[in-house]
Short mmCIF file of C-alpha atoms in Angstrom, two decimals:
data_model
loop_
_atom_site.label_atom_id
_atom_site.label_comp_id
_atom_site.label_asym_id
_atom_site.label_seq_id
_atom_site.Cartn_x
_atom_site.Cartn_y
_atom_site.Cartn_z
CA MET A 1 8.60 7.05 8.77
CA ASN A 2 6.21 9.31 10.65
CA ASP A 3 5.70 11.55 7.63
CA ARG A 4 4.15 8.90 5.43
CA TRP A 5 0.72 10.55 5.58
CA VAL A 6 1.86 14.16 5.63
CA ASP A 7 0.88 15.88 2.40
CA THR A 8 4.44 16.67 1.30
CA PRO A 9 5.85 15.29 -1.99
CA GLN A 10 8.97 13.13 -1.69
CA PRO A 11 12.18 13.86 -3.68
CA ASP A 12 12.21 12.51 -7.22
CA ASP A 13 15.38 10.44 -7.23
CA GLU A 14 15.93 9.27 -3.72
CA LEU A 15 15.51 5.77 -2.38
CA GLN A 16 13.96 6.79 0.90
CA THR A 17 15.93 5.59 3.90
CA GLU A 18 14.05 5.49 7.16
CA SER A 19 15.71 6.41 10.43
CA THR A 20 16.12 3.82 13.16
CA VAL A 21 13.96 5.52 15.79
CA ALA A 22 10.38 4.89 16.88
CA SER A 23 8.15 6.01 14.08
CA GLY A 24 4.65 6.12 12.64
CA PRO A 25 1.66 8.45 12.95
CA ALA A 26 0.58 9.28 16.48
CA ASN A 27 -2.54 7.13 16.15
CA PRO A 28 -2.09 3.81 14.34
CA PHE A 29 -5.75 3.01 14.92
CA SER A 30 -6.97 5.76 12.60
CA ARG A 31 -8.75 5.02 9.31
CA PRO A 32 -9.65 7.25 6.33
CA GLY A 33 -13.25 8.49 6.31
CA ILE A 34 -15.76 6.67 4.16
CA SER A 35 -18.69 9.08 4.28
CA ARG A 36 -18.64 9.61 0.47
CA ARG A 37 -18.65 5.89 -0.35
CA ALA A 38 -22.18 5.57 -1.70
CA THR A 39 -21.97 8.72 -3.83
CA VAL A 40 -18.62 7.77 -5.34
CA ARG A 41 -19.68 4.19 -6.09
CA ALA A 42 -22.80 5.41 -7.83
CA ALA A 43 -20.82 7.88 -9.93
CA LEU A 44 -18.33 5.19 -10.92
CA LEU A 45 -20.99 2.70 -11.92
CA ASP A 46 -22.75 5.33 -14.02
CA GLN A 47 -19.57 6.39 -15.86
CA THR A 48 -17.78 3.08 -16.38
CA PRO A 49 -18.48 0.90 -19.47
CA ALA A 50 -20.77 -2.03 -18.74
CA ARG A 51 -19.36 -5.54 -18.77
CA GLY A 52 -19.03 -6.88 -22.27
CA GLY A 53 -19.00 -3.40 -23.82
CA ASN A 54 -16.37 -1.73 -25.96
CA SER A 55 -12.99 -2.14 -24.24
CA HIS A 56 -11.76 1.04 -25.91
CA ALA A 57 -14.50 3.22 -24.43
CA THR A 58 -13.50 6.12 -22.22
CA HIS A 59 -12.80 4.91 -18.69
CA ALA A 60 -14.44 6.43 -15.63
CA HIS A 61 -12.60 8.90 -13.45
CA LEU A 62 -13.68 11.34 -10.79
CA VAL A 63 -11.39 14.25 -11.66
CA THR A 64 -11.31 16.64 -14.58
CA ARG A 65 -8.46 17.20 -17.01
CA LYS A 66 -7.51 20.47 -15.35
CA GLU A 67 -7.06 18.88 -11.92
CA PRO A 68 -3.97 17.01 -10.63
CA VAL A 69 -3.49 13.31 -11.41
CA MET A 70 -5.97 12.36 -8.69
CA THR A 71 -7.49 14.36 -5.87
CA ARG A 72 -7.34 13.16 -2.30
CA ASP A 73 -9.58 10.16 -1.58
CA SER A 74 -10.68 9.93 -5.21
CA LEU A 75 -10.44 6.76 -7.27
CA ALA A 76 -10.51 5.83 -10.94
CA ILE A 77 -11.27 2.73 -12.98
CA VAL A 78 -9.27 2.03 -16.13
CA MET A 79 -9.46 -0.79 -18.64
CA ARG A 80 -6.13 -2.51 -19.27
CA ASP A 81 -5.25 -6.02 -20.46
CA HIS A 82 -8.97 -6.86 -20.84
CA ALA A 83 -9.65 -6.17 -17.15
CA TYR A 84 -10.82 -3.27 -15.01
CA HIS A 85 -8.22 -1.77 -12.68
CA VAL A 86 -9.10 0.35 -9.65
CA ILE A 87 -6.63 3.14 -8.84
CA ALA A 88 -6.98 4.49 -5.31
CA GLU A 89 -5.03 5.76 -2.31
CA ASP A 90 -6.35 3.06 0.00
CA TYR A 91 -7.82 -0.37 -0.75
CA SER A 92 -8.31 -1.41 2.86
CA TYR A 93 -11.42 -3.14 4.16
CA LYS A 94 -14.52 -0.89 4.20
CA THR A 95 -12.96 1.86 2.07
CA GLU A 96 -14.59 3.17 -1.10
CA ALA A 97 -12.09 1.28 -3.24
CA TYR A 98 -12.75 -2.00 -1.43
CA TYR A 99 -16.51 -1.76 -1.92
CA THR A 100 -16.07 -0.76 -5.56
CA ILE A 101 -13.97 -3.90 -6.11
CA LEU A 102 -16.48 -6.04 -4.25
CA GLU A 103 -19.41 -4.75 -6.30
CA ARG A 104 -17.58 -5.46 -9.54
CA GLU A 105 -16.71 -8.99 -8.39
CA LEU A 106 -20.36 -9.65 -7.51
CA ALA A 107 -21.30 -8.40 -10.97
CA GLY A 108 -18.93 -10.96 -12.51
CA ASP A 109 -16.42 -8.44 -13.88
CA ASP A 110 -12.68 -9.08 -14.15
CA ILE A 111 -11.57 -6.49 -11.58
CA ARG A 112 -8.08 -5.90 -10.21
CA PRO A 113 -6.95 -6.00 -7.53
CA SER A 114 -9.31 -8.60 -6.14
CA SER A 115 -10.92 -8.18 -2.73
CA ARG A 116 -8.85 -11.08 -1.44
CA ALA A 117 -5.63 -9.52 -2.72
CA VAL A 118 -6.17 -6.20 -0.95
CA LEU A 119 -7.08 -7.90 2.30
CA ASP A 120 -4.00 -10.14 2.18
CA ALA A 121 -1.56 -7.47 1.01
CA PHE A 122 -2.04 -5.15 3.99
CA VAL A 123 -1.88 -7.76 6.75
CA VAL A 124 1.87 -8.08 7.25
CA PRO A 125 2.25 -11.80 8.10
CA ILE A 126 -0.13 -12.89 5.31
CA CYS A 127 1.52 -10.55 2.83
CA LEU A 128 4.99 -11.86 3.62
CA GLU A 129 3.98 -15.51 3.44
CA ARG A 130 2.36 -15.05 0.04
CA ALA A 131 5.37 -13.06 -1.18
CA LYS A 132 7.78 -15.73 0.07
CA ILE A 133 5.88 -18.47 -1.77
CA ALA A 134 6.07 -16.32 -4.91
CA GLY A 135 9.88 -16.15 -4.62
CA ILE A 136 10.20 -12.63 -3.22
CA PRO A 137 12.80 -12.25 -0.43
CA VAL A 138 11.05 -11.29 2.82
CA VAL A 139 12.18 -10.27 6.29
CA GLU A 140 11.98 -12.97 8.95
CA TRP A 141 9.05 -12.25 11.23
CA GLY A 142 7.20 -13.49 14.27
CA ILE A 143 4.00 -12.82 16.18
CA SER A 144 4.03 -12.02 19.88
CA GLN A 145 2.13 -10.29 22.67
CA ALA A 146 5.17 -9.35 24.73
CA TYR A 147 8.52 -10.73 23.56
CA VAL A 148 10.49 -8.79 20.97
CA PRO A 149 14.11 -9.18 19.80
CA LEU A 150 16.08 -5.94 19.57
CA PRO A 151 16.44 -3.95 17.44
CA ALA A 152 13.25 -4.67 15.53
CA ILE A 153 10.43 -3.30 13.38
CA LEU A 154 6.99 -3.61 14.98
CA TYR A 155 3.58 -3.71 13.26
CA GLY A 156 0.18 -3.78 14.94
CA LEU A 157 -2.20 -6.63 14.06
CA ASN A 158 -5.42 -5.35 15.58
CA TYR A 159 -8.52 -4.62 13.52
CA PHE A 160 -7.65 -0.94 13.11
CA ALA A 161 -3.94 -1.40 12.43
CA THR A 162 -2.42 -0.48 9.09
CA ALA A 163 0.96 -1.41 7.66
CA SER A 164 1.51 2.30 7.02
CA ASP A 165 2.25 2.60 10.74
CA PHE A 166 5.37 0.80 11.86
CA PHE A 167 7.88 1.44 14.60
CA VAL A 168 11.59 0.75 14.94
CA VAL A 169 12.58 -0.02 18.52
CA GLN A 170 16.12 -0.11 19.87
CA ASP A 171 15.79 -0.85 23.60
CA ASN A 172 13.44 -2.44 26.11
CA GLU A 173 11.90 0.78 27.39
CA GLN A 174 11.14 1.99 23.90
CA ALA A 175 9.75 -1.41 22.94
CA LYS A 176 7.54 -1.51 26.05
CA ASP A 177 5.90 1.82 25.22
CA VAL A 178 5.35 0.93 21.55
CA ILE A 179 3.95 -2.53 22.34
CA LYS A 180 1.51 -1.03 24.81
CA HIS A 181 0.36 1.35 22.11
CA ILE A 182 -0.03 -1.04 19.16
CA THR A 183 -1.60 -3.86 21.23
CA ASN A 184 -4.12 -1.58 22.99
CA LYS A 185 -2.58 -2.46 26.35
CA GLY A 186 -2.11 -6.14 25.58
CA LYS A 187 -5.46 -6.89 23.95
CA TYR A 188 -3.98 -7.80 20.55
CA PRO A 189 -0.80 -9.44 19.24
CA PHE A 190 1.81 -7.68 17.11
CA CYS A 191 4.26 -8.63 14.38
CA TYR A 192 7.99 -8.17 14.92
CA GLN A 193 10.89 -8.28 12.47
CA LYS A 194 14.42 -8.56 13.84
CA LEU A 195 16.89 -6.08 12.33
CA ASP A 196 20.44 -7.21 11.68
CA ASP A 197 23.41 -4.96 12.38
CA GLY A 198 23.81 -2.38 9.64
CA ALA A 199 20.37 -3.01 8.15
CA THR A 200 18.56 0.01 6.69
CA ILE A 201 14.89 0.56 5.92
CA HIS A 202 13.75 1.89 2.55
CA THR A 203 10.34 2.95 1.25
CA CYS A 204 9.47 2.99 -2.45
CA THR A 205 6.26 3.42 -4.44
CA ALA A 206 5.20 1.11 -7.26
CA VAL A 207 2.80 2.22 -10.01
CA PHE A 208 1.35 -0.80 -11.81
CA GLY A 209 4.45 -2.70 -10.73
CA ARG A 210 6.90 -0.07 -12.01
CA THR A 211 9.30 2.15 -10.09
CA THR A 212 11.18 5.34 -10.98
CA GLY A 213 14.36 7.10 -9.91
CA SER A 214 16.61 5.26 -7.49
CA CYS A 215 13.72 2.97 -6.59
CA THR A 216 14.62 1.01 -9.71
CA ALA A 217 16.94 -0.84 -7.31
CA VAL A 218 13.87 -2.87 -6.33
CA ALA A 219 12.17 -2.75 -9.74
CA GLY A 220 12.28 -6.51 -10.19
CA TYR A 221 10.60 -7.12 -6.86
CA ALA A 222 8.02 -4.41 -7.58
CA ALA A 223 7.03 -6.25 -10.76
CA MET A 224 6.74 -9.53 -8.86
CA ILE A 225 4.62 -7.89 -6.16
CA TYR A 226 2.29 -6.49 -8.81
CA GLU A 227 2.05 -9.90 -10.46
CA LEU A 228 1.08 -11.34 -7.08
CA PHE A 229 -1.41 -8.73 -5.78
CA SER A 230 -2.23 -6.57 -8.86
CA ILE A 231 -2.43 -3.38 -6.78
CA PRO A 232 -1.89 -0.38 -9.12
CA LEU A 233 -0.55 1.99 -6.44
CA VAL A 234 1.28 0.67 -3.40
CA SER A 235 4.03 1.64 -0.98
CA MET A 236 6.69 -1.02 -0.44
CA VAL A 237 8.89 -1.17 2.66
CA PHE A 238 12.17 -3.05 2.24
CA VAL A 239 14.97 -3.88 4.65
CA LYS A 240 18.41 -3.76 3.04
CA THR A 241 21.15 -5.96 4.46
CA GLU A 242 24.63 -6.69 3.17
CA LYS A 243 23.17 -9.49 1.05
CA GLU A 244 19.85 -8.27 -0.33
CA PHE A 245 16.68 -6.24 -0.19
CA ALA A 246 13.92 -8.07 1.69
CA LEU A 247 10.25 -7.09 1.78
CA SER A 248 8.98 -5.87 5.14
CA SER A 249 5.43 -4.79 4.26
CA LEU A 250 3.06 -3.24 1.73
CA ALA A 251 0.95 -0.20 2.51
CA PRO A 252 -1.41 2.32 0.89
CA THR A 253 0.07 5.43 -0.79
CA ARG A 254 -1.18 9.02 -0.77
CA TYR A 255 -1.19 10.78 -4.14
CA THR A 256 0.58 13.73 -2.50
CA HIS A 257 3.52 11.48 -1.65
CA LEU A 258 4.23 10.64 -5.28
CA THR A 259 7.28 12.15 -6.91
CA GLU A 260 6.95 14.03 -10.18
CA LYS A 261 8.05 10.97 -12.14
CA GLU A 262 5.63 8.72 -10.26
CA ARG A 263 2.75 11.13 -10.90
CA ALA A 264 3.64 11.20 -14.59
CA LEU A 265 3.70 7.40 -14.68
CA LEU A 266 0.34 7.16 -12.93
CA THR A 267 -1.14 9.71 -15.35
CA ALA A 268 0.13 7.72 -18.31
CA TYR A 269 -1.51 4.55 -17.05
CA ARG A 270 -4.72 6.35 -16.19
CA ASP A 271 -4.89 7.93 -19.64
CA GLU A 272 -4.01 4.61 -21.33
CA GLN A 273 -0.87 5.96 -22.99
CA GLU A 274 1.56 3.68 -24.82
CA PHE A 275 4.85 2.75 -23.10
CA LEU A 276 8.19 2.13 -24.72
#
């Protein structure tokens, strides 16, 4: 789990199974830089068709044909199903993608995902409650400032926390160190999810609600998650038990973490190609 933000592509046909040890980047309070926000927003607004214009007009994108699908931190806007769709690595609050969405909403455009959707999707308890109401199996969870059942998955809930950073704890000493870290020494609560015996953790990427390779095992849930939040590119964490896959969290996805098939799928959507 601690390699989620390392710029190394994942294997094409492997349902990623996470190990059951403490995991996550060294600093769960980090956030992507937003220094280019104003420049990127201006470029997007200049290149994207105005509301009410020709829906078949060329969509805006910030990369050239000779470059990869998307470059790091770049975003694109495509027109699909009579609505604008923002493709980005991160939709979190105060990112370029978030402000692009917000500007389009204020302009009265049909923009997806909505600002509410991206805020809800990446706060674990809210995400799981909305998913549960929509009929998606979710992991049982709780909020605490000290108590944690073992073994468990832990997520921070402070302002700087991201669902991309989660930890699996097996014993009290390990849990104590992780809790101290993700709560900033007890200043904030955290979310815990009890792991049953034999449970395994799997990470898959969904592109406009579609999965590839062995991640098709959760294809139905990926489609339901997209129907709920309308996030074009998202990382899904599932816990697999003897009975089912259950959603643990949703998180942003780096372009460099996409498999070859996922990159091809994203390119097809970005270029408005027809699907069989």
